[in-house]
Amino acid sequence: MAPGEDSAALRVCADPNYLPFSNKAGEGFENKIAEIVAKAMGRKLVYYWLSERGPGGYPNFLADALDVGKCDVVMSLPAGDPEEGGTDPYYESAYVFISKKADTRAQAVTAMSSPALRAMKIGVQDDTTPVSAIQMLGLVDNAVSFDVADDPNVSPRILLDAVKSGQVDIVVTWQPAIGAFLKDYPDLTIREVPPEFYGPGLPQVTYAYKIAMGVRKKDTGLRDALNTVINGHKQELSDALASSGVRFYSGKGAIPYN
């Protein structure tokens, strides 16, 4: 058997301090997912802790933890990742606009190409899909960048705080990164960023992504075992995500939880 396939433990790579995804106290939604999977497989859940937000970001996290065998699975990997072995997707979500409910001007923004954005300060997280759109649409001077994914001392809450304080008029961010915090910001509203074409001959830019679990490519037995859990416990996994504020989107609108 390949490494990881015959272990009595489910060895999971996770960040020790990156809520709402994971932390050492087990409070993140990736912690909840890992607990469900380990229980369903009859394995003991064992973590290898490593920050995802060091030099090189998530790719280096995978290289320094998963690829070298410090652990056997990560709970979040974009489906179809060419470098790792991915499972079937277990949820799909999207980038969203966040603005104040009372800001009627911001409510007119329905897409990245909305003319109203040209008169607004737009909060974005560095190195994400919306940044590319902002560049293509000539909105660089409107953008306020926040370094969340590379700084372990920064919470994704900073994006919501920026809207609340008026530092920016609108934020474009990955919904699962802020969903758990939205309950603390009742004056903010959220809506999905739809896919768009930004020019002749250019591919459609999508803002919805399917998320899988990641293993090493050679660990096909573990991948298949994880797929059995994913396909046999869909409701339980969805409920765990929903309880952590994750909303499901398809790129064509919201997906019902049930």
Coordinates of C-alpha atoms in Angstrom, one line a residue:
M1 CA 0.0 0.0 0.0
A2 CA 1.1 3.6 -0.6
P3 CA 1.9 5.8 2.4
G4 CA -1.2 6.9 4.3
E5 CA -3.5 4.1 3.0
D6 CA -3.1 1.6 5.8
S7 CA -2.7 4.0 8.7
A8 CA -4.9 3.8 11.8
A9 CA -4.8 7.6 11.9
L10 CA -6.1 10.3 9.5
R11 CA -3.1 12.6 9.4
V12 CA -4.4 16.1 8.4
C13 CA -2.3 19.1 7.6
A14 CA -3.9 22.3 9.0
D15 CA -3.1 25.9 9.9
P16 CA -3.0 26.3 13.7
N17 CA -4.2 29.9 13.6
Y18 CA -6.4 30.8 10.6
L19 CA -10.0 31.1 11.5
P20 CA -12.6 30.5 10.1
F21 CA -10.7 27.7 8.4
S22 CA -8.8 26.0 11.2
N23 CA -7.1 26.4 14.5
K24 CA -5.6 24.3 17.3
A25 CA -8.7 24.6 19.3
G26 CA -10.7 22.8 16.6
E27 CA -13.0 25.8 16.0
G28 CA -12.7 26.1 12.2
F29 CA -14.9 24.6 9.6
E30 CA -12.0 22.6 8.2
N31 CA -11.6 21.1 11.7
K32 CA -15.3 20.1 11.7
I33 CA -14.9 18.5 8.3
A34 CA -11.8 16.6 9.4
E35 CA -13.7 15.3 12.5
I36 CA -16.5 14.0 10.3
V37 CA -14.2 12.3 7.9
A38 CA -12.0 10.6 10.5
K39 CA -15.1 9.3 12.4
A40 CA -16.6 8.0 9.2
M41 CA -13.4 6.2 8.3
G42 CA -12.9 4.8 11.8
R43 CA -9.6 6.5 12.2
K44 CA -8.0 8.7 14.9
L45 CA -7.7 12.3 13.8
V46 CA -4.1 13.5 14.0
Y47 CA -3.0 17.0 13.0
Y48 CA 0.3 18.3 11.6
W49 CA 0.2 22.0 12.2
L50 CA 1.9 24.4 9.8
S51 CA 1.0 28.0 8.9
E52 CA -0.5 28.3 5.4
R53 CA 0.5 31.9 5.4
G54 CA 4.3 31.8 5.4
P55 CA 6.6 32.6 2.4
G56 CA 5.2 31.0 -0.7
G57 CA 1.7 30.8 0.7
Y58 CA -0.5 27.8 0.2
P59 CA 1.7 26.1 -2.5
N60 CA 4.6 26.0 0.0
F61 CA 2.3 24.8 2.7
L62 CA 1.4 21.8 0.5
A63 CA 5.0 21.2 -0.5
D64 CA 6.3 21.4 3.1
A65 CA 3.5 19.4 4.7
L66 CA 1.6 17.1 2.4
D67 CA 4.1 16.4 -0.3
V68 CA 6.9 15.4 2.0
G69 CA 4.7 13.1 4.1
K70 CA 4.2 15.1 7.3
C71 CA 0.5 14.4 6.8
D72 CA -1.7 12.6 4.3
V73 CA -4.6 14.9 3.5
V74 CA -5.6 18.6 3.4
M75 CA -9.3 19.6 3.9
S76 CA -9.4 22.3 1.1
L77 CA -8.0 22.0 -2.4
P78 CA -9.4 23.6 -5.5
A79 CA -11.0 20.7 -7.5
G80 CA -8.8 19.8 -10.5
D81 CA -5.6 21.0 -9.0
P82 CA -2.9 19.7 -11.4
E83 CA -0.2 19.3 -8.8
E84 CA -1.9 17.2 -6.1
G85 CA -4.4 14.3 -6.0
G86 CA -7.8 15.7 -5.4
T87 CA -11.0 14.0 -4.2
D88 CA -14.5 14.6 -5.5
P89 CA -15.6 18.1 -4.6
Y90 CA -17.6 18.4 -1.3
Y91 CA -18.7 21.9 -1.7
E92 CA -18.9 24.9 -4.1
S93 CA -18.8 28.5 -3.1
A94 CA -17.9 31.9 -4.7
Y95 CA -16.5 35.3 -4.3
V96 CA -19.0 37.9 -3.1
F97 CA -19.6 41.6 -2.9
I98 CA -20.0 43.0 0.6
S99 CA -21.2 46.5 1.3
K100 CA -23.4 48.4 3.8
K101 CA -27.1 47.7 3.5
A102 CA -27.8 51.4 3.6
D103 CA -25.4 52.2 0.7
T104 CA -27.8 52.4 -2.2
R105 CA -24.9 53.2 -4.6
A106 CA -23.1 50.0 -3.6
Q107 CA -26.4 48.0 -4.1
A108 CA -26.2 49.0 -7.8
V109 CA -23.1 46.8 -8.2
T110 CA -24.2 43.5 -9.6
A111 CA -20.9 42.5 -11.4
M112 CA -17.3 43.4 -11.5
S113 CA -18.0 45.4 -14.7
S114 CA -20.8 47.5 -13.1
P115 CA -20.2 51.2 -13.8
A116 CA -20.9 52.1 -10.2
L117 CA -17.6 50.5 -9.1
R118 CA -15.7 53.2 -11.0
A119 CA -16.6 55.7 -8.3
M120 CA -15.9 53.4 -5.3
K121 CA -13.0 52.2 -3.2
I122 CA -12.9 48.5 -3.7
G123 CA -11.3 46.2 -1.0
V124 CA -9.7 43.1 -2.3
Q125 CA -7.4 40.4 -0.9
D126 CA -4.0 40.2 -2.6
D127 CA -3.5 37.4 -5.2
T128 CA -7.1 36.5 -5.8
T129 CA -9.3 36.3 -8.8
P130 CA -10.9 39.7 -8.4
V131 CA -7.5 41.3 -8.5
S132 CA -7.1 40.1 -12.1
A133 CA -10.5 41.5 -13.0
I134 CA -9.7 44.8 -11.4
Q135 CA -6.5 45.0 -13.6
M136 CA -8.4 44.1 -16.8
L137 CA -11.1 46.6 -16.1
G138 CA -8.8 49.4 -15.3
L139 CA -9.9 49.7 -11.7
V140 CA -6.4 49.5 -10.1
D141 CA -6.6 53.1 -8.8
N142 CA -9.8 52.2 -7.0
A143 CA -8.4 49.1 -5.3
V144 CA -7.4 48.9 -1.6
S145 CA -5.4 45.6 -1.1
F146 CA -5.4 43.6 2.1
D147 CA -2.6 41.1 2.8
V148 CA -4.5 38.3 4.5
A149 CA -3.2 35.1 2.9
D150 CA 0.5 35.8 3.6
D151 CA 0.2 37.3 7.1
P152 CA -0.6 35.0 10.0
N153 CA -1.3 37.9 12.2
V154 CA -4.2 39.2 10.1
S155 CA -7.8 37.9 10.3
P156 CA -10.1 38.0 7.2
R157 CA -12.3 40.2 9.5
I158 CA -10.1 43.1 8.4
L159 CA -12.1 43.1 5.1
L160 CA -15.4 43.5 6.9
D161 CA -14.0 46.1 9.3
A162 CA -12.9 48.1 6.3
V163 CA -16.5 48.3 4.9
K164 CA -17.9 49.0 8.4
S165 CA -15.5 51.9 9.0
G166 CA -15.8 53.4 5.6
Q167 CA -12.2 52.7 4.6
V168 CA -13.7 51.1 1.5
D169 CA -17.1 51.2 -0.1
I170 CA -17.3 47.6 -1.1
V171 CA -15.3 44.4 -0.6
V172 CA -14.8 41.5 -3.0
T173 CA -13.7 38.3 -1.2
W174 CA -14.1 34.5 -1.0
Q175 CA -17.3 33.9 1.0
P176 CA -16.1 31.0 3.2
A177 CA -13.3 33.3 4.5
I178 CA -15.7 35.7 6.1
G179 CA -19.0 33.7 6.5
A180 CA -18.4 32.9 10.1
F181 CA -17.9 36.5 11.0
L182 CA -20.9 38.0 9.2
K183 CA -23.2 37.6 12.2
D184 CA -21.2 40.3 13.9
Y185 CA -21.9 42.8 11.1
P186 CA -25.7 43.1 10.8
D187 CA -25.4 46.3 8.8
L188 CA -23.6 44.6 5.9
T189 CA -25.1 42.7 3.0
I190 CA -23.7 40.1 0.7
R191 CA -24.2 38.9 -2.9
E192 CA -22.4 36.6 -5.3
V193 CA -20.0 37.9 -8.0
P194 CA -21.3 36.5 -11.3
P195 CA -19.0 35.1 -14.1
E196 CA -18.2 37.5 -16.9
F197 CA -16.3 38.0 -20.1
Y198 CA -13.9 41.0 -20.1
G199 CA -13.0 41.3 -23.7
P200 CA -13.0 39.7 -27.2
G201 CA -11.0 36.5 -27.2
L202 CA -10.6 36.4 -23.5
P203 CA -11.9 33.4 -21.5
Q204 CA -14.8 33.8 -19.1
V205 CA -13.7 34.7 -15.6
T206 CA -15.6 32.6 -13.0
Y207 CA -15.8 33.5 -9.4
A208 CA -17.3 30.2 -8.1
Y209 CA -15.0 27.2 -7.3
K210 CA -15.5 23.6 -6.3
I211 CA -13.5 22.6 -3.3
A212 CA -12.1 19.1 -2.8
M213 CA -9.8 17.4 -0.3
G214 CA -6.2 16.9 -1.3
V215 CA -3.9 13.9 -1.1
R216 CA -0.6 13.0 -2.8
K217 CA -1.3 11.8 -6.3
K218 CA 0.1 8.3 -5.6
D219 CA -2.3 7.8 -2.6
T220 CA -5.1 6.5 -4.7
G221 CA -6.5 4.2 -2.0
L222 CA -6.8 7.1 0.4
R223 CA -8.4 9.3 -2.2
D224 CA -11.0 6.6 -3.0
A225 CA -11.7 6.1 0.8
L226 CA -12.2 9.9 1.1
N227 CA -14.5 9.9 -1.9
T228 CA -16.6 7.2 -0.2
V229 CA -17.0 9.4 2.8
I230 CA -17.8 12.5 0.7
N231 CA -20.4 10.8 -1.3
G232 CA -21.9 9.0 1.6
H233 CA -22.1 11.9 4.1
K234 CA -23.0 14.8 1.8
Q235 CA -25.7 16.2 4.1
E236 CA -23.5 15.9 7.3
L237 CA -20.7 17.7 5.5
S238 CA -23.0 20.4 4.1
D239 CA -24.6 21.0 7.6
A240 CA -21.1 21.4 9.2
L241 CA -20.2 24.0 6.6
A242 CA -23.5 25.8 6.8
S243 CA -23.2 26.0 10.6
S244 CA -19.9 27.8 10.1
G245 CA -21.4 30.4 7.9
V246 CA -20.3 28.9 4.6
R247 CA -22.8 29.7 1.8
F248 CA -22.9 27.6 -1.3
Y249 CA -22.9 29.1 -4.8
S250 CA -22.7 27.6 -8.3
G251 CA -21.7 30.6 -10.4
K252 CA -25.4 30.8 -11.4
G253 CA -26.8 31.7 -8.0
A254 CA -27.1 30.2 -4.6
I255 CA -27.3 26.4 -4.0
P256 CA -29.8 25.3 -1.4
Y257 CA -28.2 23.7 1.7
N258 CA -30.5 20.7 1.5

